Amino acid sequence: MGFIHRSMDMLTKGKIRHNIGIDIKDIKSRIKEVSERRERYKVDSVVPKPTSTSTDTLRQLALFKKVTELIGTEGRSLDIVRMVMEGDEMIKKQLKLVSIVGFGGLGKTTIANVVYEKLRGDFDCRAFVSVSLNLDMKKLFTSLLHQLGKGKYNNIMDESAWSETQLISEIREFLRNKRYFIVIDDIWDKSAWRSIRCALTENGCGSRVIITTRILDVGKEVSDVYQLKPLSASDSRILFYQRIFGTGDKCPPVQLAEISESILRKCGGVPLAIITMASVLASKKEHQNTYTYWSKVYQYMGSGLENNPDLMDMRRILYISYYDLSPKIKACLLYLSLYPENYDIKTKELIWKWIGEGFVREEQGKS
């Protein structure tokens, strides 16, 4: 009997190995086919069609918002102004670096621009430049020099012969005896900041630099950090009603007020989310059954409204944060979709599940 069992076991294992071998051969064949197709159709050389509204365009729109739309910015902008400008006489003469840190949609660009407009007149020269995820360092330095130098560098945007090193040297020379104010918007990594930092000379003239970033470690690398918080419940409400009704003082009917509060709770004080949802509702405010429509929007927040252009713009901004995550963190985030909406997730239980799935592994020297 033992011989028969061993023979059957060997035959079973042999069959399994044979099937695995066939599967591996099939996978290799598919990979080869995909590779040949990629080469045949020149996929790598295809230029992607630009989206209707790029994230850079959306960032530019944030710079030109009406003053009446800047709800909740005054107090926060004054906090940053104090952070940037206050200090004793010795500190005031030094180069001061401040970072505004917060996740996508909190309004970092808008706040930075408000501060920029408040302080720009106090300096000899000034510039506001955007970095973005796809960084072109040479283009950034060219734009910086053009804004700082105004008339002196009118043709710099057309000048392609200058290297990155030459541009840094020119900026340093230009800033040597000047009190300058620079805002660098949306820095994504430390190496980008270190390259930019090379161009910022310390000349004892009391210059100021503000950067905005979604990443706390980048903000700490700069110097002093101002962590941007979500809007308060009252400011969220004012912004929401102002976008829908044209005034933040209008009090809607009780039923709409109740559903408004539910929508705002889901928005979590994030200005981008509030403005987006308000824009969706404002476009249908003359709807025959407003309450039913608002309830439907609340019910399908995050799904079922894919074709709305305002939501598409918001997703473009937030997608950037998602795609910047490491594969492990993406897996952890996507795992949350297994839970029902509004489910109370227990942190320890979730972490153990991540460990069980292999998303979180023990690393030497880390707890």
XYZ file of C-alpha atoms in Angstrom:
367
model
C 0.000 0.000 0.000
C 2.836 2.373 0.858
C 4.346 1.902 -2.589
C 0.991 2.663 -4.266
C 0.497 5.836 -2.177
C 3.996 7.038 -2.980
C 3.448 6.322 -6.667
C 0.114 8.202 -6.682
C 1.715 11.122 -4.798
C 4.557 11.334 -7.317
C 2.093 11.204 -10.224
C -0.023 13.989 -8.648
C 3.023 16.210 -8.024
C 4.276 15.495 -11.537
C 0.926 16.522 -13.007
C 0.877 19.753 -10.934
C 4.446 20.633 -12.000
C 3.539 19.869 -15.625
C 0.538 22.251 -15.405
C 2.687 24.953 -13.774
C 5.220 24.530 -16.569
C 2.474 24.966 -19.182
C 1.195 28.114 -17.378
C 4.701 29.616 -17.220
C 5.222 28.870 -20.916
C 1.871 30.521 -21.691
C 2.786 33.626 -19.641
C 6.153 33.927 -21.396
C 4.399 33.624 -24.748
C 1.963 36.414 -23.813
C 4.768 38.668 -22.586
C 6.619 38.138 -25.856
C 3.460 38.883 -27.832
C 2.777 42.103 -25.859
C 6.405 43.186 -26.272
C 6.274 42.614 -30.041
C 2.961 44.479 -30.283
C 4.408 47.382 -28.255
C 7.344 47.582 -30.643
C 5.165 47.163 -33.731
C 2.774 49.984 -32.820
C 5.469 52.281 -31.389
C 3.542 52.809 -28.133
C 6.402 54.651 -26.411
C 6.529 57.301 -29.127
C 2.826 58.173 -28.911
C 2.237 61.594 -27.368
C -0.731 61.458 -24.974
C -3.647 63.693 -25.826
C -3.818 66.533 -23.272
C -6.810 66.581 -20.985
C -9.339 69.366 -21.382
C -8.052 71.040 -18.230
C -4.541 70.339 -16.954
C -3.639 70.494 -13.264
C -1.328 73.422 -14.067
C -4.312 75.279 -15.553
C -6.392 74.520 -12.458
C -3.548 75.850 -10.302
C -3.468 79.055 -12.353
C -7.219 79.474 -11.840
C -6.607 79.395 -8.069
C -4.389 82.482 -8.437
C -7.161 84.602 -9.924
C -10.101 83.902 -7.670
C -12.340 86.824 -6.722
C -11.691 88.270 -3.264
C -15.300 87.435 -2.330
C -14.610 83.737 -2.997
C -11.672 83.518 -0.583
C -13.613 82.292 2.440
C -11.515 81.389 5.481
C -8.266 82.686 3.981
C -7.881 85.983 5.850
C -7.042 84.572 9.291
C -4.741 81.903 7.912
C -2.956 84.291 5.572
C -2.322 86.720 8.461
C -0.856 83.846 10.507
C 1.577 83.128 7.666
C 2.417 86.831 7.222
C 3.325 87.021 10.912
C 5.365 83.831 10.601
C 7.224 85.245 7.598
C 7.805 88.819 8.763
C 8.038 88.858 12.574
C 11.269 88.622 14.573
C 13.969 90.804 16.103
C 16.172 93.087 14.000
C 18.786 90.386 13.402
C 16.169 87.830 12.228
C 14.483 90.410 9.984
C 17.733 90.878 8.065
C 18.236 87.151 7.487
C 16.770 85.044 4.676
C 13.534 83.534 6.072
C 12.120 80.308 4.610
C 8.561 79.120 5.359
C 6.657 76.129 3.975
C 2.870 75.765 3.719
C 2.018 72.070 3.993
C -1.316 70.364 3.337
C -2.945 67.679 1.212
C -4.417 68.346 -2.235
C -7.497 70.561 -2.333
C -6.876 72.463 0.931
C -6.097 75.700 -0.913
C -2.322 76.015 -0.493
C -1.889 77.881 -3.794
C -4.748 80.253 -2.980
C -3.398 81.049 0.514
C 0.151 81.495 -0.802
C -1.125 83.911 -3.442
C -3.061 85.945 -0.849
C 0.146 86.269 1.224
C 2.122 87.113 -1.927
C -0.269 89.951 -2.826
C -0.160 91.318 0.738
C 3.663 91.456 0.899
C 4.939 91.907 -2.668
C 5.108 95.715 -2.398
C 7.602 95.529 0.501
C 10.389 93.987 -1.618
C 12.756 95.095 -4.385
C 11.795 92.161 -6.624
C 9.406 89.259 -6.449
C 8.281 86.070 -8.231
C 5.606 83.374 -8.001
C 6.536 80.135 -9.771
C 4.884 76.695 -9.896
C 6.894 73.483 -9.799
C 4.356 70.621 -10.206
C 5.058 66.874 -10.262
C 6.664 66.829 -13.732
C 9.483 69.203 -12.910
C 11.406 71.046 -15.632
C 14.139 72.730 -13.586
C 15.506 74.784 -16.460
C 12.029 76.125 -17.283
C 11.460 76.968 -13.610
C 14.728 78.926 -13.286
C 13.986 80.740 -16.560
C 10.550 81.781 -15.301
C 12.048 82.836 -11.967
C 14.661 85.032 -13.632
C 12.080 86.541 -15.999
C 9.769 87.562 -13.125
C 12.539 88.830 -10.869
C 14.340 90.826 -13.559
C 11.322 92.155 -15.445
C 12.753 94.466 -18.133
C 16.301 93.128 -17.880
C 15.309 89.599 -18.889
C 12.416 90.201 -21.290
C 13.800 87.724 -23.814
C 14.929 85.067 -21.329
C 11.858 82.888 -22.012
C 13.049 82.470 -25.613
C 16.665 81.792 -24.608
C 17.423 78.086 -24.921
C 21.230 78.243 -24.841
C 21.582 78.759 -21.076
C 22.286 75.700 -18.949
C 20.737 75.089 -15.543
C 24.025 76.045 -13.855
C 24.224 79.306 -15.823
C 20.654 80.187 -14.858
C 21.384 79.546 -11.147
C 24.519 81.723 -11.333
C 22.588 84.512 -13.069
C 19.812 84.426 -10.464
C 22.332 84.535 -7.610
C 24.156 87.461 -9.178
C 20.908 89.345 -9.798
C 19.728 88.821 -6.194
C 23.110 89.654 -4.631
C 22.141 93.097 -3.256
C 18.351 92.891 -3.421
C 15.591 92.208 -0.924
C 13.530 89.577 -2.727
C 10.275 87.721 -2.121
C 9.680 84.390 -3.876
C 6.803 81.902 -3.688
C 7.535 78.417 -5.057
C 4.286 76.513 -5.415
C 3.820 72.732 -5.252
C 7.240 71.177 -4.583
C 7.132 67.374 -4.535
C 10.544 66.178 -3.395
C 13.599 67.208 -1.418
C 15.995 67.005 -4.352
C 13.931 69.586 -6.269
C 14.054 71.933 -3.280
C 17.818 71.471 -2.870
C 18.365 72.464 -6.511
C 16.144 75.534 -6.110
C 17.844 76.436 -2.824
C 21.158 76.795 -4.715
C 19.742 79.841 -6.515
C 18.624 81.647 -3.341
C 21.465 83.788 -2.075
C 21.686 84.894 1.567
C 22.595 88.552 1.368
C 21.456 90.006 4.711
C 18.734 92.102 3.020
C 15.771 90.438 4.756
C 14.545 88.357 1.835
C 11.638 85.933 2.208
C 10.762 82.621 0.486
C 7.530 80.617 0.814
C 7.050 77.149 -0.636
C 3.900 75.030 -0.771
C 3.958 71.237 -0.699
C 1.741 68.243 0.019
C 4.600 66.389 1.699
C 5.527 67.170 5.315
C 9.123 65.906 4.999
C 9.701 68.358 2.139
C 8.266 71.172 4.251
C 10.558 70.311 7.158
C 13.541 70.284 4.788
C 12.774 73.929 3.923
C 12.555 75.298 7.477
C 9.536 76.584 9.427
C 6.321 74.691 8.663
C 2.771 76.060 8.575
C 0.375 73.108 8.425
C -2.805 74.106 6.636
C -5.958 72.819 8.319
C -9.404 72.227 6.770
C -12.012 75.006 6.952
C -14.142 75.341 10.074
C -17.789 74.248 9.925
C -18.994 77.869 9.725
C -16.553 78.851 6.947
C -17.437 75.656 5.055
C -21.105 76.592 5.245
C -20.482 80.174 4.037
C -18.366 78.987 1.104
C -20.958 76.358 0.167
C -23.939 78.736 0.216
C -22.041 81.549 -1.469
C -21.186 79.322 -4.420
C -24.810 78.137 -4.769
C -26.827 81.238 -3.908
C -24.301 84.044 -4.505
C -24.225 84.973 -0.821
C -23.059 83.152 2.292
C -25.792 84.722 4.422
C -28.730 83.049 2.697
C -30.475 80.450 4.819
C -32.056 77.703 2.699
C -35.264 75.832 3.669
C -34.931 73.443 6.609
C -34.858 70.302 4.446
C -32.068 71.707 2.232
C -30.166 72.935 5.291
C -30.177 69.409 6.719
C -28.948 67.764 3.518
C -26.371 70.591 3.165
C -24.900 69.699 6.555
C -24.631 66.048 5.484
C -22.849 67.039 2.273
C -20.473 69.352 4.151
C -19.601 66.618 6.647
C -18.513 64.443 3.723
C -16.470 67.329 2.289
C -14.516 67.478 5.564
C -13.678 71.185 5.346
C -11.700 70.749 2.102
C -12.349 73.893 -0.022
C -11.890 72.051 -3.330
C -14.496 69.439 -2.374
C -16.933 72.081 -1.062
C -16.666 74.248 -4.188
C -16.989 71.198 -6.439
C -20.142 69.889 -4.762
C -21.637 73.387 -4.585
C -20.965 73.838 -8.319
C -22.796 70.574 -9.057
C -25.807 71.754 -7.034
C -25.721 75.350 -8.318
C -26.070 74.139 -11.901
C -29.447 72.598 -10.977
C -30.730 75.026 -8.347
C -33.873 75.682 -10.412
C -34.545 71.925 -10.469
C -38.248 71.134 -9.988
C -37.611 69.014 -6.912
C -34.480 70.519 -5.388
C -34.517 68.429 -2.233
C -34.724 65.154 -4.186
C -31.857 66.224 -6.438
C -29.643 67.328 -3.503
C -30.389 64.050 -1.718
C -29.410 62.117 -4.826
C -26.137 64.083 -5.105
C -25.370 63.351 -1.447
C -26.170 59.670 -1.917
C -23.868 59.357 -4.924
C -20.990 61.547 -3.736
C -17.829 59.898 -5.074
C -19.732 57.808 -7.644
C -22.490 58.128 -10.201
C -21.500 61.714 -11.136
C -18.493 60.889 -13.314
C -19.513 63.068 -16.248
C -19.691 66.291 -14.252
C -16.765 68.546 -15.347
C -16.310 70.046 -11.870
C -15.851 66.601 -10.345
C -13.453 65.632 -13.119
C -11.296 68.686 -12.339
C -11.271 67.816 -8.638
C -10.274 64.223 -9.388
C -7.367 65.389 -11.566
C -5.920 67.313 -8.625
C -6.412 64.458 -6.156
C -5.173 61.775 -8.582
C -1.730 63.412 -8.510
C -1.486 62.709 -4.779
C -2.611 59.111 -5.327
C -0.156 58.337 -8.123
C 2.712 59.749 -6.055
C 2.140 57.070 -3.376
C 4.387 54.020 -3.193
C 2.861 50.713 -4.411
C 2.573 49.444 -0.806
C 0.692 52.553 0.353
C -1.575 52.390 -2.714
C -2.468 48.796 -1.800
C -3.265 49.838 1.794
C -5.449 52.700 0.553
C -7.316 50.566 -1.987
C -7.929 47.931 0.705
C -10.224 50.446 2.434
C -12.680 50.089 -0.451
C -13.629 46.667 1.003
C -15.414 48.446 3.864
C -18.957 49.831 3.466
C -19.396 53.613 3.302
C -19.400 55.380 6.707
C -18.168 52.172 8.382
C -16.338 52.660 11.680
C -12.922 51.081 10.931
C -10.907 49.877 13.913
C -7.299 50.930 13.392
C -5.541 47.976 15.054
C -7.770 45.480 13.282
C -7.068 47.171 9.936
C -3.297 47.134 10.505
C -3.360 43.402 11.318
C -5.317 42.782 8.119
C -2.714 44.750 6.149
C -0.004 42.614 7.757
C -1.949 39.456 6.919
C -2.226 40.529 3.274
C 1.506 41.212 3.149
C 1.082 44.981 2.596
C 3.002 45.801 5.785
C 6.231 43.986 6.543
C 8.695 44.143 9.404
C 11.747 46.281 8.605
C 14.920 46.271 10.662
C 15.250 49.360 12.816
C 11.569 50.316 12.399
C 8.613 49.577 14.638
